[in-house]
Coordinates of N, CA and C in Angstrom, one line a residue:
X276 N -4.6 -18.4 -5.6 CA -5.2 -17.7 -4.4 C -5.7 -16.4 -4.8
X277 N -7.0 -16.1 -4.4 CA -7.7 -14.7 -4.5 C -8.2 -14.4 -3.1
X278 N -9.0 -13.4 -3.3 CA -9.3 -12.3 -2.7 C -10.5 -13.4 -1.9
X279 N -11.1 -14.3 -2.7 CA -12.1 -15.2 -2.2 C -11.7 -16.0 -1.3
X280 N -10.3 -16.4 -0.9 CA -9.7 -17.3 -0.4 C -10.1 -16.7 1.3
X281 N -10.6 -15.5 1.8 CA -10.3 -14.8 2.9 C -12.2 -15.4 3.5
X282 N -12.4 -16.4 3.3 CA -13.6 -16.7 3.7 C -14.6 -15.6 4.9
X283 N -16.0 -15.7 4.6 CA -16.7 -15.2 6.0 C -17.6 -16.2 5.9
X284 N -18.4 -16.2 7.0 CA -19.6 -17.3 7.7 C -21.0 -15.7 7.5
X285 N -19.8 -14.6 7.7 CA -21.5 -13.9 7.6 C -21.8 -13.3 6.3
X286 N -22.8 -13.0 6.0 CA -23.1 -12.2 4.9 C -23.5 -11.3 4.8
X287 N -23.7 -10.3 5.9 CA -23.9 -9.0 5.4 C -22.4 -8.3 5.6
X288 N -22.3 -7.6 3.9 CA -21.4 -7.0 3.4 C -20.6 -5.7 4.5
X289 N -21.7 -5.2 5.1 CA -21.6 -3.5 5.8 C -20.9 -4.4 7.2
X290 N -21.3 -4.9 7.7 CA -20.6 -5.6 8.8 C -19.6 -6.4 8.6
X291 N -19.5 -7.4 7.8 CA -18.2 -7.6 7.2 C -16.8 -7.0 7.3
X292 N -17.1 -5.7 6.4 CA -16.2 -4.5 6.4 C -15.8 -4.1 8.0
X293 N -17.0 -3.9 8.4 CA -16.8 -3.2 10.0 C -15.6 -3.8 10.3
X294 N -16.2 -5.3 10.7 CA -15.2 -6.5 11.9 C -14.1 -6.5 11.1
X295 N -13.6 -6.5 10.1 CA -12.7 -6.7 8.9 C -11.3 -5.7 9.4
X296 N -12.5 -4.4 9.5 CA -11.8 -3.1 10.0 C -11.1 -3.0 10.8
X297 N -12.0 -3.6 12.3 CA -11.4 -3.7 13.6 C -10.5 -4.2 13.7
X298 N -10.4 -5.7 12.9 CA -9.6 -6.8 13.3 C -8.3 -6.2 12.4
X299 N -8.2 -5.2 11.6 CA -6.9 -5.2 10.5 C -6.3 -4.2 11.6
X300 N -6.9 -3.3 12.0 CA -6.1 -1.8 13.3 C -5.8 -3.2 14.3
X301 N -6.4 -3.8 14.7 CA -6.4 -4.8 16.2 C -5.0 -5.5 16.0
X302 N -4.9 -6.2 14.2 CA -3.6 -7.0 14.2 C -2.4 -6.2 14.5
X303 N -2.7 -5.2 13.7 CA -1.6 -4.2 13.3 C -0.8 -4.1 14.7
X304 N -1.5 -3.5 15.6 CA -0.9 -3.1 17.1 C -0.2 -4.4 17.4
X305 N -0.8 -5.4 17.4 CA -0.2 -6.4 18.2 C 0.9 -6.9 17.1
X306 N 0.9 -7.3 15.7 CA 2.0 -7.2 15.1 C 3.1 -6.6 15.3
X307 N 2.9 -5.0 15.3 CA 4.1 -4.5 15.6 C 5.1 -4.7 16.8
X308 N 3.8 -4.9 17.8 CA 4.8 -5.0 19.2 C 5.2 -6.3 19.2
X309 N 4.4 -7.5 18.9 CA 5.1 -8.8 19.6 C 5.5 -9.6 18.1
X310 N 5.2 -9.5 16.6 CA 5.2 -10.0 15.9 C 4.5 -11.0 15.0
X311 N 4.3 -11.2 13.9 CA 2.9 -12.2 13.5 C 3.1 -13.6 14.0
X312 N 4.3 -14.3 14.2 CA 4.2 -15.5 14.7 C 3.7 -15.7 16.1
X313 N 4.5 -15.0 16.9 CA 4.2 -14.5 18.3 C 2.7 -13.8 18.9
X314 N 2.2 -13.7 18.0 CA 0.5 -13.6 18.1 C -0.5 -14.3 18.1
X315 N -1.0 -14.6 18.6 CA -2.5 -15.5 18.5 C -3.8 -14.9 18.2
X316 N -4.6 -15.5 17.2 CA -5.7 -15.3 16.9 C -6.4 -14.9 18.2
X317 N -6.4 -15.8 19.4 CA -7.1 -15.0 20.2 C -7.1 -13.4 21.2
X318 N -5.5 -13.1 20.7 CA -4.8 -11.9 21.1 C -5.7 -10.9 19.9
X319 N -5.8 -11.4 18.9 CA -6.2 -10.5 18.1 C -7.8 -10.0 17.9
X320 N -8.4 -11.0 18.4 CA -10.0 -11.0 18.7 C -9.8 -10.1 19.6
X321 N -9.4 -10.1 21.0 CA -9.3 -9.6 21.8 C -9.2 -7.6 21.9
X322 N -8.0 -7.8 21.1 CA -7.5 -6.4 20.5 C -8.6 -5.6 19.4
X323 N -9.4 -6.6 19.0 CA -10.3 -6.1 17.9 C -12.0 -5.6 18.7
X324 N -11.9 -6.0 19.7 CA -13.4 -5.7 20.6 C -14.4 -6.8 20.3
X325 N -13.8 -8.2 20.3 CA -14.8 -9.3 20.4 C -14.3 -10.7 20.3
X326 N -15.2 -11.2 20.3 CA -14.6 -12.9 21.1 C -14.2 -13.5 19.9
X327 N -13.4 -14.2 20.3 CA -12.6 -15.5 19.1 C -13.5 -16.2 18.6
X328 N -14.8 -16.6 18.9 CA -15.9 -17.2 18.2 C -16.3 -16.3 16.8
X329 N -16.6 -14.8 17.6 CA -16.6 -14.1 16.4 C -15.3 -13.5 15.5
X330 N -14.3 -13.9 15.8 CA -13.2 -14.1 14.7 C -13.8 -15.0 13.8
X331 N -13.8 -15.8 14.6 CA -13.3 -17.3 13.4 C -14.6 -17.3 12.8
X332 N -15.8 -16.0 12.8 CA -16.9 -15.7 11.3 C -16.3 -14.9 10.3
X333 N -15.5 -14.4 10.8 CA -14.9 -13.8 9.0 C -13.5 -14.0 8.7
X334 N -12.7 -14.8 9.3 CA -11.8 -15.2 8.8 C -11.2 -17.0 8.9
X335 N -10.5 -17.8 8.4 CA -10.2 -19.2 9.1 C -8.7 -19.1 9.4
X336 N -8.0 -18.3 9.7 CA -6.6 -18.7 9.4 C -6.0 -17.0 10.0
X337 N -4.9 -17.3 10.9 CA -4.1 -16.4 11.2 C -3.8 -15.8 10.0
X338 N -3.4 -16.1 9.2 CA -2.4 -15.8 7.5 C -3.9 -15.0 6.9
X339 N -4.8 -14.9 7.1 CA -6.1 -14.5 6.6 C -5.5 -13.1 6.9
X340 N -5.4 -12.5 8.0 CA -5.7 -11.4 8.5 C -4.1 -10.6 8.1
X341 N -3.3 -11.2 7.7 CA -2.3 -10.5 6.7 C -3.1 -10.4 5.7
X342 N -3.7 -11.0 5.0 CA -3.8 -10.7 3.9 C -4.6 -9.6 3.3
X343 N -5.8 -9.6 4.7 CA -7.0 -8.1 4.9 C -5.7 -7.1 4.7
X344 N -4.8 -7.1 5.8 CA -4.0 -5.8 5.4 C -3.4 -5.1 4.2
X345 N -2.9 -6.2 3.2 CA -2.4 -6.0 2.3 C -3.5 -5.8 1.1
X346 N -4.9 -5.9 1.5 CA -5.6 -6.1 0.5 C -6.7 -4.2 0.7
X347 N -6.1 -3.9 2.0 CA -6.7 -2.7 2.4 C -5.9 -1.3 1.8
X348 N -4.8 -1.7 1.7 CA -3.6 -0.7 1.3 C -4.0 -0.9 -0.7
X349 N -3.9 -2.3 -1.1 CA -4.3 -2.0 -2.2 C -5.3 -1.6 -2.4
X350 N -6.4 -1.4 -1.8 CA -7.7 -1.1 -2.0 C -7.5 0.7 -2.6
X351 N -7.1 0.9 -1.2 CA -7.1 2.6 -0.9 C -5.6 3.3 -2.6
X352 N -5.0 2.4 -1.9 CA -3.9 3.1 -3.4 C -4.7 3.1 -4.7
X353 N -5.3 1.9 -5.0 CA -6.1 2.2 -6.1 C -7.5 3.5 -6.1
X354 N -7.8 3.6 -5.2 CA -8.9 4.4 -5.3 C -8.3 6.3 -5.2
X355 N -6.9 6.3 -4.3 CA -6.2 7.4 -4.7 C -5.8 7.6 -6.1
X356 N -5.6 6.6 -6.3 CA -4.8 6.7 -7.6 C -5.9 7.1 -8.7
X357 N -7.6 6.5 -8.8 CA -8.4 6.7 -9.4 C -8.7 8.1 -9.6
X358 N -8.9 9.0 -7.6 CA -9.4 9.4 -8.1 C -8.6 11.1 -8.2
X359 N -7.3 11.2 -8.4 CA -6.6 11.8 -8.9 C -6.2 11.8 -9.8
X360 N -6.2 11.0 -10.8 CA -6.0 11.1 -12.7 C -7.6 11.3 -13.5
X361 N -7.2 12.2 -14.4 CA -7.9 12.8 -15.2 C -8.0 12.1 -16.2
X362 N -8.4 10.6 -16.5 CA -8.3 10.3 -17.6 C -8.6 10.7 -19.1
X363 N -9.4 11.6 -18.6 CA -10.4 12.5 -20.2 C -8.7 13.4 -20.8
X364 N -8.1 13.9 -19.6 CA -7.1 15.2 -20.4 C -5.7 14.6 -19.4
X365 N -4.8 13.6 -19.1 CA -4.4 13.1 -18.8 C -3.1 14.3 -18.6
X366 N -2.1 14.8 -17.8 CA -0.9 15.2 -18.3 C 0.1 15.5 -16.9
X367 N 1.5 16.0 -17.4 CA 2.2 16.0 -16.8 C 1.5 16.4 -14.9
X368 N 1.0 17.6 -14.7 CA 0.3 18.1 -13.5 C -0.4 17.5 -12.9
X369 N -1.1 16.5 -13.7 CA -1.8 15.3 -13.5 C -1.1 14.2 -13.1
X370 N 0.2 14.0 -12.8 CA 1.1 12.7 -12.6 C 1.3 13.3 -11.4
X371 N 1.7 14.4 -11.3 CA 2.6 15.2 -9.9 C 1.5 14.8 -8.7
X372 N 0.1 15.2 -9.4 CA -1.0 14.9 -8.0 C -1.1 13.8 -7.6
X373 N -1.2 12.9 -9.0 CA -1.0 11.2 -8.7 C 0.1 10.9 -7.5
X374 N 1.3 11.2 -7.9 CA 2.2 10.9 -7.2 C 2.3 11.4 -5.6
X375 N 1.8 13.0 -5.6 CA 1.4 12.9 -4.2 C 0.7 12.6 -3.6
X376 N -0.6 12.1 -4.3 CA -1.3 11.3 -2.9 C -1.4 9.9 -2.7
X377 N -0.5 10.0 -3.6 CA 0.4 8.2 -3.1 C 1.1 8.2 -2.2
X378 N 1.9 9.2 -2.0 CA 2.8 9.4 -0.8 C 2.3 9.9 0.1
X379 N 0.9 10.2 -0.1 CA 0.4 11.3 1.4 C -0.3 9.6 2.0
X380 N -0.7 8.9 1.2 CA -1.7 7.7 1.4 C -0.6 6.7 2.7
X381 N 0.8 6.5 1.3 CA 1.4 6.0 2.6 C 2.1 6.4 3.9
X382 N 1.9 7.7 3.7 CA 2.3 8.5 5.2 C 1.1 8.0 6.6
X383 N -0.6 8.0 5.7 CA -1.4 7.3 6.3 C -1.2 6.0 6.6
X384 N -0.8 5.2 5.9 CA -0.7 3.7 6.2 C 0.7 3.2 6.4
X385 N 1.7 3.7 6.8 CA 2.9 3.5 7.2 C 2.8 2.1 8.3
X386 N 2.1 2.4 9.1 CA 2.3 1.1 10.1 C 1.8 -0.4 9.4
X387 N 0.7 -0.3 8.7 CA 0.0 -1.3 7.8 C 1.1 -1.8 6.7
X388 N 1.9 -0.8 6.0 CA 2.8 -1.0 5.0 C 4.2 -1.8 5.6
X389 N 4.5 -1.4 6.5 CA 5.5 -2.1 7.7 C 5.6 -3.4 7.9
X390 N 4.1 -3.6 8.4 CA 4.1 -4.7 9.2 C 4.1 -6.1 8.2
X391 N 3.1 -5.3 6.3 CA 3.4 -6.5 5.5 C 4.7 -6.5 4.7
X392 N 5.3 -5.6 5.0 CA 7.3 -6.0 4.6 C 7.8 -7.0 5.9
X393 N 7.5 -6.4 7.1 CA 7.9 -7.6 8.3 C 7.6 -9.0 8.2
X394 N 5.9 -8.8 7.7 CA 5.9 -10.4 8.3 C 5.7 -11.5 6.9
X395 N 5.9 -11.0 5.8 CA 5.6 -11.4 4.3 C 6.6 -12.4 4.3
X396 N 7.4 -12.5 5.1 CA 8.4 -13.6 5.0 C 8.3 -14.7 5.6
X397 N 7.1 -14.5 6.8 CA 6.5 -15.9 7.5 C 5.8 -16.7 7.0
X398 N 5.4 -15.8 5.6 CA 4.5 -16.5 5.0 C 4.7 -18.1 4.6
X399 N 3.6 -18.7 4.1 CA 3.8 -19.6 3.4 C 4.3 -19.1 1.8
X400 N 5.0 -20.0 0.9 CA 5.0 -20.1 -0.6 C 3.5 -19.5 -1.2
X401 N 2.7 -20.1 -1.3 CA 1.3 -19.6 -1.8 C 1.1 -18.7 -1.4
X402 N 0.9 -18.5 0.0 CA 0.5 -16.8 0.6 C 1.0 -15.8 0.0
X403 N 2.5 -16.2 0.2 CA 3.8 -15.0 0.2 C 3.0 -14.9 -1.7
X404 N 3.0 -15.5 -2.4 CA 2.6 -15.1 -3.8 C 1.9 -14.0 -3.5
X405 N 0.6 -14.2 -3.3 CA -0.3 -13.6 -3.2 C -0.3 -12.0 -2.5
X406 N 0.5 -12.0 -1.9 CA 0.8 -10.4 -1.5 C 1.5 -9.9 -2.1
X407 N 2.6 -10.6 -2.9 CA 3.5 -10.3 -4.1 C 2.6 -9.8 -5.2
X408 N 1.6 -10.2 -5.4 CA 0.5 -9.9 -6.5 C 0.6 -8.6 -6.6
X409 N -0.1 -8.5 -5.2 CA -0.5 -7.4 -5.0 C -0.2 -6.3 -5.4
X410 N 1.7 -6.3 -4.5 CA 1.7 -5.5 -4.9 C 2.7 -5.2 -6.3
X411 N 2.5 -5.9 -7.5 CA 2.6 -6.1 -8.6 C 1.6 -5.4 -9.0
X412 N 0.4 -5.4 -8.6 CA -0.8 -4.8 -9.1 C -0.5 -3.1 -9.1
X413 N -0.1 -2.7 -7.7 CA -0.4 -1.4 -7.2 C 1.2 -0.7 -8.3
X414 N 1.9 -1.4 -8.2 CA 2.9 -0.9 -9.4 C 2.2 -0.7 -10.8
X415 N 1.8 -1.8 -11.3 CA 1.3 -1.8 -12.8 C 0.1 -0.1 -12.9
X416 N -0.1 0.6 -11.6 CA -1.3 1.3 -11.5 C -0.7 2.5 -11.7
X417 N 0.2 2.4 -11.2 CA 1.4 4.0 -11.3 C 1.5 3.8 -12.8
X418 N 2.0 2.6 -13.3 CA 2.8 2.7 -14.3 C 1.6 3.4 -15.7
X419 N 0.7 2.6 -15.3 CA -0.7 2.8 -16.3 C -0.6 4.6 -16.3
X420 N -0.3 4.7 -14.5 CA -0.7 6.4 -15.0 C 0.3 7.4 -15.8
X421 N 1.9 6.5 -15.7 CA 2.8 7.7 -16.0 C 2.6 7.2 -18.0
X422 N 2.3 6.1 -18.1 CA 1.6 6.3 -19.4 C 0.8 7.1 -20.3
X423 N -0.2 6.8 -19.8 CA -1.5 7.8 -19.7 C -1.2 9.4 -19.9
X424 N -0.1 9.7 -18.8 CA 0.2 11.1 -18.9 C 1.4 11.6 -19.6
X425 N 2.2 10.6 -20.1 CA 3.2 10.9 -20.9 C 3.1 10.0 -22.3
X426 N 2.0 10.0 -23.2 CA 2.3 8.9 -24.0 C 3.0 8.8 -24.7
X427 N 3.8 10.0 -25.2 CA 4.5 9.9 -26.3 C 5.9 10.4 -26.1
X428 N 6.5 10.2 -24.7 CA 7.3 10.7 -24.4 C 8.2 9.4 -23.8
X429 N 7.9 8.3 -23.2 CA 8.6 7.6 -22.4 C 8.3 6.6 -23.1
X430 N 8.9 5.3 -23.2 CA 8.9 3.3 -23.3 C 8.3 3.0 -22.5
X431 N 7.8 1.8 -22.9 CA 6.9 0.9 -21.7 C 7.9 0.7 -20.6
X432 N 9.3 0.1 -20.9 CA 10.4 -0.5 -19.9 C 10.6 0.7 -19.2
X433 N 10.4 2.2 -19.2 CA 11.0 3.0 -18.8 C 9.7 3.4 -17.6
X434 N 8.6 3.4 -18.0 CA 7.6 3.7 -17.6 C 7.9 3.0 -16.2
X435 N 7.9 1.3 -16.4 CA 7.6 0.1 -15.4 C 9.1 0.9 -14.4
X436 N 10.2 1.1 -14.6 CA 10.9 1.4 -13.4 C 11.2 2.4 -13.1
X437 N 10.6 3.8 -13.8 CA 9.4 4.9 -13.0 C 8.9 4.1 -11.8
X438 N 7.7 3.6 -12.2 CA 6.6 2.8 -11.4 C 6.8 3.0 -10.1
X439 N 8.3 1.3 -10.0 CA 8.8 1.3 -9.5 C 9.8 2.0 -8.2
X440 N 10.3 3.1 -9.1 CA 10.7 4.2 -8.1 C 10.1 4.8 -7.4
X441 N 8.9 5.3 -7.8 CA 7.7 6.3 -6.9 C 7.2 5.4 -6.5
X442 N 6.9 4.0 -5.9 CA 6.3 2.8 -5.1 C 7.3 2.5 -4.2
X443 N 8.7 2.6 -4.2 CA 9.8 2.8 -3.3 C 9.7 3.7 -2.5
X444 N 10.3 5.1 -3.3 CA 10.2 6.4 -2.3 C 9.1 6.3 -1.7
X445 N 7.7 5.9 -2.1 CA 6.4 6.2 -1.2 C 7.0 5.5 -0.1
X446 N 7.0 4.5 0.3 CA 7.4 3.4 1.2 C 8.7 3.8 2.0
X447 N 9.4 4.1 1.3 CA 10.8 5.0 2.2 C 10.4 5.7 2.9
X448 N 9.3 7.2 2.9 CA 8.9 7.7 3.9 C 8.1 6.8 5.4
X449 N 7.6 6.0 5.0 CA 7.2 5.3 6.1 C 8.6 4.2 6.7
X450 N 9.2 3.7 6.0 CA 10.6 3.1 6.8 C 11.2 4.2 7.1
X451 N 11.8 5.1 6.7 CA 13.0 5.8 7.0 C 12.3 7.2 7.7
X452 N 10.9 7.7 8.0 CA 10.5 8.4 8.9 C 11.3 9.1 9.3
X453 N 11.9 8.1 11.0 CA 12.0 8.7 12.3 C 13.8 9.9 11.5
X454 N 14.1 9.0 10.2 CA 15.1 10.3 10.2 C 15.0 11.8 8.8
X455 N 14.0 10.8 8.0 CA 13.9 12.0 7.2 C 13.1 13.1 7.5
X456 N 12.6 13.0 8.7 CA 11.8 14.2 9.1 C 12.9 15.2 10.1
X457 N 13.9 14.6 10.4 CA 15.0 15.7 10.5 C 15.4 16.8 10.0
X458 N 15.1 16.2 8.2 CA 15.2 17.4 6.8 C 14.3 17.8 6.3
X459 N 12.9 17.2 6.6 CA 12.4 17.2 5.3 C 10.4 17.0 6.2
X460 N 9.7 18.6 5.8 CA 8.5 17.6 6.3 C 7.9 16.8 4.8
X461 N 6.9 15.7 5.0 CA 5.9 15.2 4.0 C 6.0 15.8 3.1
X462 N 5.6 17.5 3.0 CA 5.0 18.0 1.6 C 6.5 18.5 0.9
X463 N 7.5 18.6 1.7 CA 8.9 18.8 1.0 C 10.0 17.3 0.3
X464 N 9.5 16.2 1.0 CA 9.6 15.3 0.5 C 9.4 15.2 -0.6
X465 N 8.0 15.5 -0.8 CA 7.4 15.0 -1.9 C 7.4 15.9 -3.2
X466 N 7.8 16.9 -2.8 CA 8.1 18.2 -3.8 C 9.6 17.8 -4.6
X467 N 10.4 17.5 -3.5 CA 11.5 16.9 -4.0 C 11.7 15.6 -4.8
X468 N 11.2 14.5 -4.0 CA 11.0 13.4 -4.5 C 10.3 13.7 -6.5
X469 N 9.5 14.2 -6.4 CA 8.4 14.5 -7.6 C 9.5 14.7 -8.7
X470 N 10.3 16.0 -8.1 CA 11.5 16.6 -9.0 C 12.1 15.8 -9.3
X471 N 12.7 14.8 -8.5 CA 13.6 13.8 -9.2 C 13.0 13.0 -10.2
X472 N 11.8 12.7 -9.8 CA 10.8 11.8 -10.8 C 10.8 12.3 -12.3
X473 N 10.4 13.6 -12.5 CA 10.6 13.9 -13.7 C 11.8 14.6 -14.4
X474 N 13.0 14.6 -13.6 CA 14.3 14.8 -14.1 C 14.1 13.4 -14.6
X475 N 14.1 12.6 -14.5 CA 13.9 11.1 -14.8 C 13.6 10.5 -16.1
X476 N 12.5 12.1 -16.1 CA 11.4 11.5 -17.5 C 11.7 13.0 -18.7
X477 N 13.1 13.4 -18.5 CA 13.4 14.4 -19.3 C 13.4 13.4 -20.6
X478 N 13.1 14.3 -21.7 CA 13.0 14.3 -22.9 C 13.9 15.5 -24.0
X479 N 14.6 15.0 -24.8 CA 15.6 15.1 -26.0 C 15.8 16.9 -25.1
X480 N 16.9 16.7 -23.8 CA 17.0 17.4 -23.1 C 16.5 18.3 -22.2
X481 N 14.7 18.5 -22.0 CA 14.3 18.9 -21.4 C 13.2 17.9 -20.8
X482 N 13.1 18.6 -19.0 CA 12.4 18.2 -18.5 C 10.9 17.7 -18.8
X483 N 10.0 16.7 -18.3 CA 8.8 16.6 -18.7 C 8.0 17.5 -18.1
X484 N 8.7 17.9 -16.9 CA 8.0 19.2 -16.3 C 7.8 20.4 -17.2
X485 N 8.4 21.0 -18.5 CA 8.7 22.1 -19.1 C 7.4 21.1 -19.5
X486 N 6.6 20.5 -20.0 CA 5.5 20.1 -21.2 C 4.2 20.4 -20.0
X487 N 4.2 20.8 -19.1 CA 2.9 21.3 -18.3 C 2.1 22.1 -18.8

């Protein structure tokens, strides 16, 4: 299954996107409140500002419009992720920004990130792969960068559950919100969070932070 599997009837690209748009905010709402099973395509037309005839031109399938979600979050993580690493001079300072606007990204898309941990289990076998892909992918992107910026300091194995951890904590702030904002706003989160990250990636006893 790909990205091509999400069929449209129309072909202009710029409109595509638009309805694409509408309909991923449209599901989201009604996901959260009533659930993906519990929803109908034409709840979702509805919610998106147009008729179920014009649904069913850019998508064929309820399970379609999960998939826009999950494919909008990878979109945007990759493009944060792009355009925050310095590939030319790669380095520690360079990881720290990476890592915050991954976390500032999913502070943005917290409801979106939600709803595909909620409903990834309704999936079908095939489907459910396919968002698993994904975000397989958006991991391997961290991982590329804490490479990149540390090459001669960390393992590949060590790198991958780095990755891992800062693709968690991002996501913890949007599950665990309503209480870590009791302690902690966003940018202290992530100041902290970061710290721990590279206590993580100390080297023959000092921090990777001291190599800035």
């Amino acid at each position: 299954m790909t990205d091509d599997s999400v069929l449209s009837n129309v072909k202009d690209a710029e409109l595509i996107e638009k309805r694409r748009g509408q309909m991923i905010k449209g599901a989201i709402t009604l996901f959260k409140e009533k659930g993906f099973h519990r929803t109908t395509t034409r709840e979702i037309a509805k919610e998106s500002g147009f008729s179920i005839g014009t649904l069913y031109e850019y998508i064929r399938t309820k399970e379609d419009v999960l998939f826009l979600v999950c494919d909008a979050i990878y979109q945007q993580v990759r493009e944060r992720l792009e355009a925050a690493i310095d590939w030319n001079s790669p380095s520690v300072a360079n990881l720290k920004r990476v890592v915050a606007s991954y976390f500032r990204l999913m502070d943005d898309m917290q409801e979106e990130v939600i709803i595909m941990y909620q409903e990834v289990k309704s999936l079908k076998k095939e489907s459910k792969e396919y968002v698993l892909e994904k975000e397989r992918d958006m991991v391997g992107m961290l991982e590329k960068v804490i490479v990149a910026c540390l090459p001669e300091s960390i393992s590949s194995q060590d790198a991958a559950l780095i990755a891992n951890n800062i693709f968690v904590q991002g996501q913890m702030w949007g599950f665990r919100r309503w209480m870590l904002q009791k302690q902690f706003t966003l940018e202290a989160y992530i100041e902290r969070q970061t710290h721990y990250v590279l206590q993580a990636l100390s080297v023959d006893g000092e921090t990777a932070a001291s190599t800035e």
